[in-house]
Amino acid sequence: MRRLIFPILMGLVGCAVLVSLGVWQVQRLHWKQGVLDAIEARISGTPEALPTGDVTDPTVQDSLRYTPVRAEGMIDAGEIHVLTTVKDEGPGFRLIVPFETGGRRILADLGYISEEAKEAARSAMPATIEGNLHWPQEADRWTPAPDLEANIWFARDVPAMAAHLNTEPLLIIARQIEGGPPTLPQPVTTSGIPNDHLSYAATWFGLALIWAIMSLYLIRRTLTEERRRI
């Protein structure tokens, strides 16, 4: 019977470790859902005036991220077209423009335009924009450099876009627009924030079940061999 000690011990320890990892992922799932709920509540909050002061500090940007704002001003000449695709609409571009409001010049993401509308003539015009502040982290070292001649960008890089359009590194992603060119707003949501903890938990619990089955098989096999020796 001493031969049973090892498979029983391995079965219990392995199952305990795998189940504990599954429980930890369930706890992480509840934590992440709380974070997403808080972000959703902030996104849908009452619009505020634009924040004042320096917004180049990453700490300040993190504190202002998702803040709902409303601003009146003038959409100025100059555009950036960021490659995107929208369900039921197909490939197109996000229309990023300089927006002058209250003596400031900031960035505004007005939403989706089709490939056909890319070269349409758009002049300066007044607008009221309601949306959320955001600093999308879409660019990485694998992101191609923008094609400035064709005006095609492959990610929203707020510092680079601000430098190109000579604005503050402050971006409003529009939810509603009064005035302005025809676009399909693509407001900020939490849909792009991953929350895979449920699948991770299922994986760990599944591995625990497999480990238990394999351990029981090994124990049964060991018992059978012991009986044959008697």
mmCIF file with all atom_site columns, C-alpha atoms in Angstrom:
data_model
loop_
_atom_site.group_PDB
_atom_site.id
_atom_site.type_symbol
_atom_site.label_atom_id
_atom_site.label_alt_id
_atom_site.label_comp_id
_atom_site.label_asym_id
_atom_site.label_entity_id
_atom_site.label_seq_id
_atom_site.pdbx_PDB_ins_code
_atom_site.Cartn_x
_atom_site.Cartn_y
_atom_site.Cartn_z
_atom_site.occupancy
_atom_site.B_iso_or_equiv
_atom_site.pdbx_formal_charge
_atom_site.auth_seq_id
_atom_site.auth_comp_id
_atom_site.auth_asym_id
_atom_site.auth_atom_id
_atom_site.pdbx_PDB_model_num
ATOM 1   C CA . MET A 1 1   ? 0.000   0.000   0.000   1.00 0.00 ? 1   MET A CA 1
ATOM 2   C CA . ARG A 1 2   ? 2.992   2.290   0.293   1.00 0.00 ? 2   ARG A CA 1
ATOM 3   C CA . ARG A 1 3   ? 2.969   2.604   -3.486  1.00 0.00 ? 3   ARG A CA 1
ATOM 4   C CA . LEU A 1 4   ? -0.364  4.454   -3.196  1.00 0.00 ? 4   LEU A CA 1
ATOM 5   C CA . ILE A 1 5   ? 1.094   7.281   -1.136  1.00 0.00 ? 5   ILE A CA 1
ATOM 6   C CA . PHE A 1 6   ? 2.825   8.981   -4.069  1.00 0.00 ? 6   PHE A CA 1
ATOM 7   C CA . PRO A 1 7   ? -0.126  9.021   -6.558  1.00 0.00 ? 7   PRO A CA 1
ATOM 8   C CA . ILE A 1 8   ? -2.567  10.071  -3.818  1.00 0.00 ? 8   ILE A CA 1
ATOM 9   C CA . LEU A 1 9   ? -0.254  12.847  -2.654  1.00 0.00 ? 9   LEU A CA 1
ATOM 10  C CA . MET A 1 10  ? 0.406   14.048  -6.206  1.00 0.00 ? 10  MET A CA 1
ATOM 11  C CA . GLY A 1 11  ? -3.306  13.960  -6.990  1.00 0.00 ? 11  GLY A CA 1
ATOM 12  C CA . LEU A 1 12  ? -4.276  15.987  -3.928  1.00 0.00 ? 12  LEU A CA 1
ATOM 13  C CA . VAL A 1 13  ? -1.478  18.543  -4.282  1.00 0.00 ? 13  VAL A CA 1
ATOM 14  C CA . GLY A 1 14  ? -1.999  18.976  -8.029  1.00 0.00 ? 14  GLY A CA 1
ATOM 15  C CA . CYS A 1 15  ? -5.767  19.401  -7.696  1.00 0.00 ? 15  CYS A CA 1
ATOM 16  C CA . ALA A 1 16  ? -5.346  21.836  -4.811  1.00 0.00 ? 16  ALA A CA 1
ATOM 17  C CA . VAL A 1 17  ? -2.928  24.003  -6.794  1.00 0.00 ? 17  VAL A CA 1
ATOM 18  C CA . LEU A 1 18  ? -5.049  24.014  -9.960  1.00 0.00 ? 18  LEU A CA 1
ATOM 19  C CA . VAL A 1 19  ? -8.314  24.686  -8.107  1.00 0.00 ? 19  VAL A CA 1
ATOM 20  C CA . SER A 1 20  ? -6.691  27.529  -6.158  1.00 0.00 ? 20  SER A CA 1
ATOM 21  C CA . LEU A 1 21  ? -5.553  29.092  -9.440  1.00 0.00 ? 21  LEU A CA 1
ATOM 22  C CA . GLY A 1 22  ? -9.103  28.796  -10.768 1.00 0.00 ? 22  GLY A CA 1
ATOM 23  C CA . VAL A 1 23  ? -10.512 30.444  -7.632  1.00 0.00 ? 23  VAL A CA 1
ATOM 24  C CA . TRP A 1 24  ? -7.938  33.233  -7.965  1.00 0.00 ? 24  TRP A CA 1
ATOM 25  C CA . GLN A 1 25  ? -9.090  33.886  -11.536 1.00 0.00 ? 25  GLN A CA 1
ATOM 26  C CA . VAL A 1 26  ? -12.718 34.046  -10.360 1.00 0.00 ? 26  VAL A CA 1
ATOM 27  C CA . GLN A 1 27  ? -11.664 36.660  -7.810  1.00 0.00 ? 27  GLN A CA 1
ATOM 28  C CA . ARG A 1 28  ? -9.834  38.552  -10.554 1.00 0.00 ? 28  ARG A CA 1
ATOM 29  C CA . LEU A 1 29  ? -12.967 38.334  -12.697 1.00 0.00 ? 29  LEU A CA 1
ATOM 30  C CA . HIS A 1 30  ? -15.049 40.078  -10.019 1.00 0.00 ? 30  HIS A CA 1
ATOM 31  C CA . TRP A 1 31  ? -12.321 42.704  -9.532  1.00 0.00 ? 31  TRP A CA 1
ATOM 32  C CA . LYS A 1 32  ? -12.064 43.392  -13.271 1.00 0.00 ? 32  LYS A CA 1
ATOM 33  C CA . GLN A 1 33  ? -15.835 43.632  -13.629 1.00 0.00 ? 33  GLN A CA 1
ATOM 34  C CA . GLY A 1 34  ? -15.846 46.229  -10.861 1.00 0.00 ? 34  GLY A CA 1
ATOM 35  C CA . VAL A 1 35  ? -13.189 48.220  -12.721 1.00 0.00 ? 35  VAL A CA 1
ATOM 36  C CA . LEU A 1 36  ? -15.200 48.045  -15.956 1.00 0.00 ? 36  LEU A CA 1
ATOM 37  C CA . ASP A 1 37  ? -18.387 49.102  -14.169 1.00 0.00 ? 37  ASP A CA 1
ATOM 38  C CA . ALA A 1 38  ? -16.555 52.111  -12.707 1.00 0.00 ? 38  ALA A CA 1
ATOM 39  C CA . ILE A 1 39  ? -15.245 53.078  -16.149 1.00 0.00 ? 39  ILE A CA 1
ATOM 40  C CA . GLU A 1 40  ? -18.721 52.723  -17.680 1.00 0.00 ? 40  GLU A CA 1
ATOM 41  C CA . ALA A 1 41  ? -20.160 54.945  -14.951 1.00 0.00 ? 41  ALA A CA 1
ATOM 42  C CA . ARG A 1 42  ? -17.514 57.579  -15.624 1.00 0.00 ? 42  ARG A CA 1
ATOM 43  C CA . ILE A 1 43  ? -17.996 57.444  -19.395 1.00 0.00 ? 43  ILE A CA 1
ATOM 44  C CA . SER A 1 44  ? -21.736 58.031  -19.062 1.00 0.00 ? 44  SER A CA 1
ATOM 45  C CA . GLY A 1 45  ? -21.414 60.754  -16.422 1.00 0.00 ? 45  GLY A CA 1
ATOM 46  C CA . THR A 1 46  ? -22.503 64.372  -16.707 1.00 0.00 ? 46  THR A CA 1
ATOM 47  C CA . PRO A 1 47  ? -20.301 66.271  -19.194 1.00 0.00 ? 47  PRO A CA 1
ATOM 48  C CA . GLU A 1 48  ? -17.863 68.759  -17.702 1.00 0.00 ? 48  GLU A CA 1
ATOM 49  C CA . ALA A 1 49  ? -15.818 71.660  -19.029 1.00 0.00 ? 49  ALA A CA 1
ATOM 50  C CA . LEU A 1 50  ? -12.404 70.894  -20.452 1.00 0.00 ? 50  LEU A CA 1
ATOM 51  C CA . PRO A 1 51  ? -9.707  70.524  -17.786 1.00 0.00 ? 51  PRO A CA 1
ATOM 52  C CA . THR A 1 52  ? -7.172  73.298  -17.431 1.00 0.00 ? 52  THR A CA 1
ATOM 53  C CA . GLY A 1 53  ? -3.451  73.024  -16.868 1.00 0.00 ? 53  GLY A CA 1
ATOM 54  C CA . ASP A 1 54  ? -0.731  70.841  -18.338 1.00 0.00 ? 54  ASP A CA 1
ATOM 55  C CA . VAL A 1 55  ? -2.000  67.547  -19.769 1.00 0.00 ? 55  VAL A CA 1
ATOM 56  C CA . THR A 1 56  ? 1.348   66.181  -20.951 1.00 0.00 ? 56  THR A CA 1
ATOM 57  C CA . ASP A 1 57  ? 2.030   64.398  -17.653 1.00 0.00 ? 57  ASP A CA 1
ATOM 58  C CA . PRO A 1 58  ? 1.007   60.694  -17.945 1.00 0.00 ? 58  PRO A CA 1
ATOM 59  C CA . THR A 1 59  ? -0.240  60.774  -14.352 1.00 0.00 ? 59  THR A CA 1
ATOM 60  C CA . VAL A 1 60  ? -2.569  63.663  -15.200 1.00 0.00 ? 60  VAL A CA 1
ATOM 61  C CA . GLN A 1 61  ? -3.719  61.854  -18.331 1.00 0.00 ? 61  GLN A CA 1
ATOM 62  C CA . ASP A 1 62  ? -4.573  58.733  -16.326 1.00 0.00 ? 62  ASP A CA 1
ATOM 63  C CA . SER A 1 63  ? -6.612  60.814  -13.878 1.00 0.00 ? 63  SER A CA 1
ATOM 64  C CA . LEU A 1 64  ? -8.533  62.466  -16.740 1.00 0.00 ? 64  LEU A CA 1
ATOM 65  C CA . ARG A 1 65  ? -9.030  59.393  -18.916 1.00 0.00 ? 65  ARG A CA 1
ATOM 66  C CA . TYR A 1 66  ? -12.722 58.778  -19.823 1.00 0.00 ? 66  TYR A CA 1
ATOM 67  C CA . THR A 1 67  ? -13.819 62.130  -18.345 1.00 0.00 ? 67  THR A CA 1
ATOM 68  C CA . PRO A 1 68  ? -17.070 63.217  -20.046 1.00 0.00 ? 68  PRO A CA 1
ATOM 69  C CA . VAL A 1 69  ? -16.773 66.713  -21.516 1.00 0.00 ? 69  VAL A CA 1
ATOM 70  C CA . ARG A 1 70  ? -18.721 69.164  -23.652 1.00 0.00 ? 70  ARG A CA 1
ATOM 71  C CA . ALA A 1 71  ? -17.069 71.919  -25.667 1.00 0.00 ? 71  ALA A CA 1
ATOM 72  C CA . GLU A 1 72  ? -18.211 74.535  -28.153 1.00 0.00 ? 72  GLU A CA 1
ATOM 73  C CA . GLY A 1 73  ? -15.862 75.908  -30.757 1.00 0.00 ? 73  GLY A CA 1
ATOM 74  C CA . MET A 1 74  ? -14.634 75.782  -34.314 1.00 0.00 ? 74  MET A CA 1
ATOM 75  C CA . ILE A 1 75  ? -13.411 72.801  -36.288 1.00 0.00 ? 75  ILE A CA 1
ATOM 76  C CA . ASP A 1 76  ? -10.319 74.135  -38.021 1.00 0.00 ? 76  ASP A CA 1
ATOM 77  C CA . ALA A 1 77  ? -8.782  73.144  -41.330 1.00 0.00 ? 77  ALA A CA 1
ATOM 78  C CA . GLY A 1 78  ? -6.494  70.131  -41.327 1.00 0.00 ? 78  GLY A CA 1
ATOM 79  C CA . GLU A 1 79  ? -7.324  66.460  -40.856 1.00 0.00 ? 79  GLU A CA 1
ATOM 80  C CA . ILE A 1 80  ? -5.821  63.138  -39.879 1.00 0.00 ? 80  ILE A CA 1
ATOM 81  C CA . HIS A 1 81  ? -7.327  59.933  -41.238 1.00 0.00 ? 81  HIS A CA 1
ATOM 82  C CA . VAL A 1 82  ? -6.772  56.867  -39.038 1.00 0.00 ? 82  VAL A CA 1
ATOM 83  C CA . LEU A 1 83  ? -7.430  53.539  -40.730 1.00 0.00 ? 83  LEU A CA 1
ATOM 84  C CA . THR A 1 84  ? -10.281 51.596  -39.121 1.00 0.00 ? 84  THR A CA 1
ATOM 85  C CA . THR A 1 85  ? -13.231 49.357  -39.879 1.00 0.00 ? 85  THR A CA 1
ATOM 86  C CA . VAL A 1 86  ? -16.776 49.479  -38.551 1.00 0.00 ? 86  VAL A CA 1
ATOM 87  C CA . LYS A 1 87  ? -19.238 46.604  -38.449 1.00 0.00 ? 87  LYS A CA 1
ATOM 88  C CA . ASP A 1 88  ? -21.926 46.892  -41.139 1.00 0.00 ? 88  ASP A CA 1
ATOM 89  C CA . GLU A 1 89  ? -20.024 49.830  -42.669 1.00 0.00 ? 89  GLU A CA 1
ATOM 90  C CA . GLY A 1 90  ? -16.746 48.306  -43.805 1.00 0.00 ? 90  GLY A CA 1
ATOM 91  C CA . PRO A 1 91  ? -13.261 49.812  -43.953 1.00 0.00 ? 91  PRO A CA 1
ATOM 92  C CA . GLY A 1 92  ? -12.821 53.532  -43.591 1.00 0.00 ? 92  GLY A CA 1
ATOM 93  C CA . PHE A 1 93  ? -11.120 56.117  -41.416 1.00 0.00 ? 93  PHE A CA 1
ATOM 94  C CA . ARG A 1 94  ? -11.475 57.910  -38.112 1.00 0.00 ? 94  ARG A CA 1
ATOM 95  C CA . LEU A 1 95  ? -11.598 61.635  -38.789 1.00 0.00 ? 95  LEU A CA 1
ATOM 96  C CA . ILE A 1 96  ? -9.297  63.512  -36.392 1.00 0.00 ? 96  ILE A CA 1
ATOM 97  C CA . VAL A 1 97  ? -9.416  67.314  -36.587 1.00 0.00 ? 97  VAL A CA 1
ATOM 98  C CA . PRO A 1 98  ? -8.057  70.347  -34.730 1.00 0.00 ? 98  PRO A CA 1
ATOM 99  C CA . PHE A 1 99  ? -10.760 71.931  -32.579 1.00 0.00 ? 99  PHE A CA 1
ATOM 100 C CA . GLU A 1 100 ? -10.468 75.490  -31.293 1.00 0.00 ? 100 GLU A CA 1
ATOM 101 C CA . THR A 1 101 ? -12.428 76.158  -28.125 1.00 0.00 ? 101 THR A CA 1
ATOM 102 C CA . GLY A 1 102 ? -12.063 78.746  -25.378 1.00 0.00 ? 102 GLY A CA 1
ATOM 103 C CA . GLY A 1 103 ? -8.759  80.019  -26.734 1.00 0.00 ? 103 GLY A CA 1
ATOM 104 C CA . ARG A 1 104 ? -7.313  76.510  -26.894 1.00 0.00 ? 104 ARG A CA 1
ATOM 105 C CA . ARG A 1 105 ? -6.528  74.207  -29.787 1.00 0.00 ? 105 ARG A CA 1
ATOM 106 C CA . ILE A 1 106 ? -7.100  70.518  -29.091 1.00 0.00 ? 106 ILE A CA 1
ATOM 107 C CA . LEU A 1 107 ? -7.832  67.305  -30.994 1.00 0.00 ? 107 LEU A CA 1
ATOM 108 C CA . ALA A 1 108 ? -11.284 65.901  -31.732 1.00 0.00 ? 108 ALA A CA 1
ATOM 109 C CA . ASP A 1 109 ? -12.102 62.417  -33.007 1.00 0.00 ? 109 ASP A CA 1
ATOM 110 C CA . LEU A 1 110 ? -15.318 62.993  -34.948 1.00 0.00 ? 110 LEU A CA 1
ATOM 111 C CA . GLY A 1 111 ? -15.852 59.341  -35.817 1.00 0.00 ? 111 GLY A CA 1
ATOM 112 C CA . TYR A 1 112 ? -16.004 57.172  -38.910 1.00 0.00 ? 112 TYR A CA 1
ATOM 113 C CA . ILE A 1 113 ? -15.972 58.257  -42.532 1.00 0.00 ? 113 ILE A CA 1
ATOM 114 C CA . SER A 1 114 ? -16.027 55.886  -45.492 1.00 0.00 ? 114 SER A CA 1
ATOM 115 C CA . GLU A 1 115 ? -13.169 55.425  -47.927 1.00 0.00 ? 115 GLU A CA 1
ATOM 116 C CA . GLU A 1 116 ? -15.201 57.348  -50.501 1.00 0.00 ? 116 GLU A CA 1
ATOM 117 C CA . ALA A 1 117 ? -15.586 60.317  -48.124 1.00 0.00 ? 117 ALA A CA 1
ATOM 118 C CA . LYS A 1 118 ? -11.866 60.512  -47.371 1.00 0.00 ? 118 LYS A CA 1
ATOM 119 C CA . GLU A 1 119 ? -11.106 63.060  -50.076 1.00 0.00 ? 119 GLU A CA 1
ATOM 120 C CA . ALA A 1 120 ? -14.302 65.089  -49.667 1.00 0.00 ? 120 ALA A CA 1
ATOM 121 C CA . ALA A 1 121 ? -13.786 68.820  -49.205 1.00 0.00 ? 121 ALA A CA 1
ATOM 122 C CA . ARG A 1 122 ? -14.404 69.902  -45.606 1.00 0.00 ? 122 ARG A CA 1
ATOM 123 C CA . SER A 1 123 ? -14.014 73.494  -44.483 1.00 0.00 ? 123 SER A CA 1
ATOM 124 C CA . ALA A 1 124 ? -13.753 75.087  -41.052 1.00 0.00 ? 124 ALA A CA 1
ATOM 125 C CA . MET A 1 125 ? -17.114 75.163  -39.288 1.00 0.00 ? 125 MET A CA 1
ATOM 126 C CA . PRO A 1 126 ? -18.594 75.705  -35.809 1.00 0.00 ? 126 PRO A CA 1
ATOM 127 C CA . ALA A 1 127 ? -19.536 72.667  -33.740 1.00 0.00 ? 127 ALA A CA 1
ATOM 128 C CA . THR A 1 128 ? -20.467 71.531  -30.264 1.00 0.00 ? 128 THR A CA 1
ATOM 129 C CA . ILE A 1 129 ? -18.855 68.252  -29.282 1.00 0.00 ? 129 ILE A CA 1
ATOM 130 C CA . GLU A 1 130 ? -19.878 66.024  -26.406 1.00 0.00 ? 130 GLU A CA 1
ATOM 131 C CA . GLY A 1 131 ? -17.701 63.034  -25.672 1.00 0.00 ? 131 GLY A CA 1
ATOM 132 C CA . ASN A 1 132 ? -14.907 61.698  -23.504 1.00 0.00 ? 132 ASN A CA 1
ATOM 133 C CA . LEU A 1 133 ? -11.250 62.502  -23.021 1.00 0.00 ? 133 LEU A CA 1
ATOM 134 C CA . HIS A 1 134 ? -8.985  59.643  -23.955 1.00 0.00 ? 134 HIS A CA 1
ATOM 135 C CA . TRP A 1 135 ? -5.383  58.811  -24.755 1.00 0.00 ? 135 TRP A CA 1
ATOM 136 C CA . PRO A 1 136 ? -5.694  55.590  -26.790 1.00 0.00 ? 136 PRO A CA 1
ATOM 137 C CA . GLN A 1 137 ? -2.676  53.325  -26.513 1.00 0.00 ? 137 GLN A CA 1
ATOM 138 C CA . GLU A 1 138 ? -2.885  51.826  -29.980 1.00 0.00 ? 138 GLU A CA 1
ATOM 139 C CA . ALA A 1 139 ? 0.629   52.416  -31.312 1.00 0.00 ? 139 ALA A CA 1
ATOM 140 C CA . ASP A 1 140 ? 3.529   50.110  -30.526 1.00 0.00 ? 140 ASP A CA 1
ATOM 141 C CA . ARG A 1 141 ? 6.872   49.326  -32.126 1.00 0.00 ? 141 ARG A CA 1
ATOM 142 C CA . TRP A 1 142 ? 5.146   47.167  -34.752 1.00 0.00 ? 142 TRP A CA 1
ATOM 143 C CA . THR A 1 143 ? 2.808   49.958  -35.899 1.00 0.00 ? 143 THR A CA 1
ATOM 144 C CA . PRO A 1 144 ? 3.829   51.331  -39.312 1.00 0.00 ? 144 PRO A CA 1
ATOM 145 C CA . ALA A 1 145 ? 4.714   54.998  -39.514 1.00 0.00 ? 145 ALA A CA 1
ATOM 146 C CA . PRO A 1 146 ? 1.895   57.139  -40.920 1.00 0.00 ? 146 PRO A CA 1
ATOM 147 C CA . ASP A 1 147 ? 1.810   57.742  -44.650 1.00 0.00 ? 147 ASP A CA 1
ATOM 148 C CA . LEU A 1 148 ? 1.750   61.532  -44.479 1.00 0.00 ? 148 LEU A CA 1
ATOM 149 C CA . GLU A 1 149 ? 1.541   61.994  -48.244 1.00 0.00 ? 149 GLU A CA 1
ATOM 150 C CA . ALA A 1 150 ? -1.620  59.884  -48.478 1.00 0.00 ? 150 ALA A CA 1
ATOM 151 C CA . ASN A 1 151 ? -2.757  61.029  -45.008 1.00 0.00 ? 151 ASN A CA 1
ATOM 152 C CA . ILE A 1 152 ? -3.221  57.495  -43.718 1.00 0.00 ? 152 ILE A CA 1
ATOM 153 C CA . TRP A 1 153 ? -2.403  56.748  -40.086 1.00 0.00 ? 153 TRP A CA 1
ATOM 154 C CA . PHE A 1 154 ? -2.471  53.252  -38.628 1.00 0.00 ? 154 PHE A CA 1
ATOM 155 C CA . ALA A 1 155 ? -3.111  54.107  -34.972 1.00 0.00 ? 155 ALA A CA 1
ATOM 156 C CA . ARG A 1 156 ? -4.249  57.004  -32.829 1.00 0.00 ? 156 ARG A CA 1
ATOM 157 C CA . ASP A 1 157 ? -1.064  58.351  -31.278 1.00 0.00 ? 157 ASP A CA 1
ATOM 158 C CA . VAL A 1 158 ? -2.125  61.498  -29.419 1.00 0.00 ? 158 VAL A CA 1
ATOM 159 C CA . PRO A 1 159 ? 1.335   63.125  -29.029 1.00 0.00 ? 159 PRO A CA 1
ATOM 160 C CA . ALA A 1 160 ? 2.187   62.498  -32.696 1.00 0.00 ? 160 ALA A CA 1
ATOM 161 C CA . MET A 1 161 ? -1.208  63.702  -33.928 1.00 0.00 ? 161 MET A CA 1
ATOM 162 C CA . ALA A 1 162 ? -0.991  66.803  -31.728 1.00 0.00 ? 162 ALA A CA 1
ATOM 163 C CA . ALA A 1 163 ? 2.444   67.634  -33.096 1.00 0.00 ? 163 ALA A CA 1
ATOM 164 C CA . HIS A 1 164 ? 1.230   67.129  -36.672 1.00 0.00 ? 164 HIS A CA 1
ATOM 165 C CA . LEU A 1 165 ? -1.831  69.384  -36.259 1.00 0.00 ? 165 LEU A CA 1
ATOM 166 C CA . ASN A 1 166 ? -0.169  71.818  -33.833 1.00 0.00 ? 166 ASN A CA 1
ATOM 167 C CA . THR A 1 167 ? -2.578  71.214  -30.942 1.00 0.00 ? 167 THR A CA 1
ATOM 168 C CA . GLU A 1 168 ? -2.439  70.324  -27.280 1.00 0.00 ? 168 GLU A CA 1
ATOM 169 C CA . PRO A 1 169 ? -2.121  66.567  -26.642 1.00 0.00 ? 169 PRO A CA 1
ATOM 170 C CA . LEU A 1 170 ? -5.753  66.477  -25.541 1.00 0.00 ? 170 LEU A CA 1
ATOM 171 C CA . LEU A 1 171 ? -8.266  64.359  -27.461 1.00 0.00 ? 171 LEU A CA 1
ATOM 172 C CA . ILE A 1 172 ? -12.057 64.385  -27.254 1.00 0.00 ? 172 ILE A CA 1
ATOM 173 C CA . ILE A 1 173 ? -13.641 61.281  -28.734 1.00 0.00 ? 173 ILE A CA 1
ATOM 174 C CA . ALA A 1 174 ? -17.069 62.461  -29.836 1.00 0.00 ? 174 ALA A CA 1
ATOM 175 C CA . ARG A 1 175 ? -20.275 60.820  -28.688 1.00 0.00 ? 175 ARG A CA 1
ATOM 176 C CA . GLN A 1 176 ? -22.590 63.513  -30.041 1.00 0.00 ? 176 GLN A CA 1
ATOM 177 C CA . ILE A 1 177 ? -21.824 66.331  -32.464 1.00 0.00 ? 177 ILE A CA 1
ATOM 178 C CA . GLU A 1 178 ? -23.914 69.400  -33.216 1.00 0.00 ? 178 GLU A CA 1
ATOM 179 C CA . GLY A 1 179 ? -22.703 70.851  -36.490 1.00 0.00 ? 179 GLY A CA 1
ATOM 180 C CA . GLY A 1 180 ? -19.525 69.630  -38.094 1.00 0.00 ? 180 GLY A CA 1
ATOM 181 C CA . PRO A 1 181 ? -19.097 67.348  -41.113 1.00 0.00 ? 181 PRO A CA 1
ATOM 182 C CA . PRO A 1 182 ? -21.192 64.189  -41.551 1.00 0.00 ? 182 PRO A CA 1
ATOM 183 C CA . THR A 1 183 ? -19.564 61.332  -39.633 1.00 0.00 ? 183 THR A CA 1
ATOM 184 C CA . LEU A 1 184 ? -20.553 58.240  -37.676 1.00 0.00 ? 184 LEU A CA 1
ATOM 185 C CA . PRO A 1 185 ? -19.317 58.862  -34.103 1.00 0.00 ? 185 PRO A CA 1
ATOM 186 C CA . GLN A 1 186 ? -17.379 56.006  -32.520 1.00 0.00 ? 186 GLN A CA 1
ATOM 187 C CA . PRO A 1 187 ? -17.649 56.829  -28.809 1.00 0.00 ? 187 PRO A CA 1
ATOM 188 C CA . VAL A 1 188 ? -15.475 55.465  -26.035 1.00 0.00 ? 188 VAL A CA 1
ATOM 189 C CA . THR A 1 189 ? -16.662 52.136  -24.601 1.00 0.00 ? 189 THR A CA 1
ATOM 190 C CA . THR A 1 190 ? -15.177 49.372  -22.476 1.00 0.00 ? 190 THR A CA 1
ATOM 191 C CA . SER A 1 191 ? -15.547 46.801  -25.261 1.00 0.00 ? 191 SER A CA 1
ATOM 192 C CA . GLY A 1 192 ? -11.859 47.025  -26.112 1.00 0.00 ? 192 GLY A CA 1
ATOM 193 C CA . ILE A 1 193 ? -10.700 46.381  -22.543 1.00 0.00 ? 193 ILE A CA 1
ATOM 194 C CA . PRO A 1 194 ? -9.968  42.650  -22.188 1.00 0.00 ? 194 PRO A CA 1
ATOM 195 C CA . ASN A 1 195 ? -11.629 40.650  -19.431 1.00 0.00 ? 195 ASN A CA 1
ATOM 196 C CA . ASP A 1 196 ? -10.585 37.048  -20.039 1.00 0.00 ? 196 ASP A CA 1
ATOM 197 C CA . HIS A 1 197 ? -10.546 35.868  -16.432 1.00 0.00 ? 197 HIS A CA 1
ATOM 198 C CA . LEU A 1 198 ? -13.619 33.648  -16.891 1.00 0.00 ? 198 LEU A CA 1
ATOM 199 C CA . SER A 1 199 ? -11.892 31.664  -19.638 1.00 0.00 ? 199 SER A CA 1
ATOM 200 C CA . TYR A 1 200 ? -8.726  31.495  -17.521 1.00 0.00 ? 200 TYR A CA 1
ATOM 201 C CA . ALA A 1 201 ? -10.749 30.163  -14.581 1.00 0.00 ? 201 ALA A CA 1
ATOM 202 C CA . ALA A 1 202 ? -12.433 27.565  -16.797 1.00 0.00 ? 202 ALA A CA 1
ATOM 203 C CA . THR A 1 203 ? -9.004  26.477  -18.037 1.00 0.00 ? 203 THR A CA 1
ATOM 204 C CA . TRP A 1 204 ? -7.617  25.977  -14.520 1.00 0.00 ? 204 TRP A CA 1
ATOM 205 C CA . PHE A 1 205 ? -10.740 24.145  -13.314 1.00 0.00 ? 205 PHE A CA 1
ATOM 206 C CA . GLY A 1 206 ? -10.653 21.980  -16.438 1.00 0.00 ? 206 GLY A CA 1
ATOM 207 C CA . LEU A 1 207 ? -7.019  21.104  -15.804 1.00 0.00 ? 207 LEU A CA 1
ATOM 208 C CA . ALA A 1 208 ? -7.904  20.270  -12.194 1.00 0.00 ? 208 ALA A CA 1
ATOM 209 C CA . LEU A 1 209 ? -10.589 17.860  -13.428 1.00 0.00 ? 209 LEU A CA 1
ATOM 210 C CA . ILE A 1 210 ? -8.170  16.226  -15.867 1.00 0.00 ? 210 ILE A CA 1
ATOM 211 C CA . TRP A 1 211 ? -5.540  15.960  -13.122 1.00 0.00 ? 211 TRP A CA 1
ATOM 212 C CA . ALA A 1 212 ? -8.084  14.321  -10.809 1.00 0.00 ? 212 ALA A CA 1
ATOM 213 C CA . ILE A 1 213 ? -9.116  11.797  -13.476 1.00 0.00 ? 213 ILE A CA 1
ATOM 214 C CA . MET A 1 214 ? -5.498  10.937  -14.266 1.00 0.00 ? 214 MET A CA 1
ATOM 215 C CA . SER A 1 215 ? -4.704  10.598  -10.560 1.00 0.00 ? 215 SER A CA 1
ATOM 216 C CA . LEU A 1 216 ? -7.676  8.274   -10.001 1.00 0.00 ? 216 LEU A CA 1
ATOM 217 C CA . TYR A 1 217 ? -6.598  6.209   -12.994 1.00 0.00 ? 217 TYR A CA 1
ATOM 218 C CA . LEU A 1 218 ? -3.064  5.910   -11.584 1.00 0.00 ? 218 LEU A CA 1
ATOM 219 C CA . ILE A 1 219 ? -4.392  4.977   -8.136  1.00 0.00 ? 219 ILE A CA 1
ATOM 220 C CA . ARG A 1 220 ? -6.710  2.346   -9.623  1.00 0.00 ? 220 ARG A CA 1
ATOM 221 C CA . ARG A 1 221 ? -3.894  0.918   -11.716 1.00 0.00 ? 221 ARG A CA 1
ATOM 222 C CA . THR A 1 222 ? -1.620  0.772   -8.674  1.00 0.00 ? 222 THR A CA 1
ATOM 223 C CA . LEU A 1 223 ? -4.332  -1.016  -6.663  1.00 0.00 ? 223 LEU A CA 1
ATOM 224 C CA . THR A 1 224 ? -4.833  -3.538  -9.468  1.00 0.00 ? 224 THR A CA 1
ATOM 225 C CA . GLU A 1 225 ? -1.118  -4.293  -9.577  1.00 0.00 ? 225 GLU A CA 1
ATOM 226 C CA . GLU A 1 226 ? -1.035  -4.692  -5.790  1.00 0.00 ? 226 GLU A CA 1
ATOM 227 C CA . ARG A 1 227 ? -3.912  -7.187  -5.872  1.00 0.00 ? 227 ARG A CA 1
ATOM 228 C CA . ARG A 1 228 ? -2.196  -9.241  -8.548  1.00 0.00 ? 228 ARG A CA 1
ATOM 229 C CA . ARG A 1 229 ? 0.847   -9.570  -6.329  1.00 0.00 ? 229 ARG A CA 1
ATOM 230 C CA . ILE A 1 230 ? -1.178  -10.939 -3.442  1.00 0.00 ? 230 ILE A CA 1
#
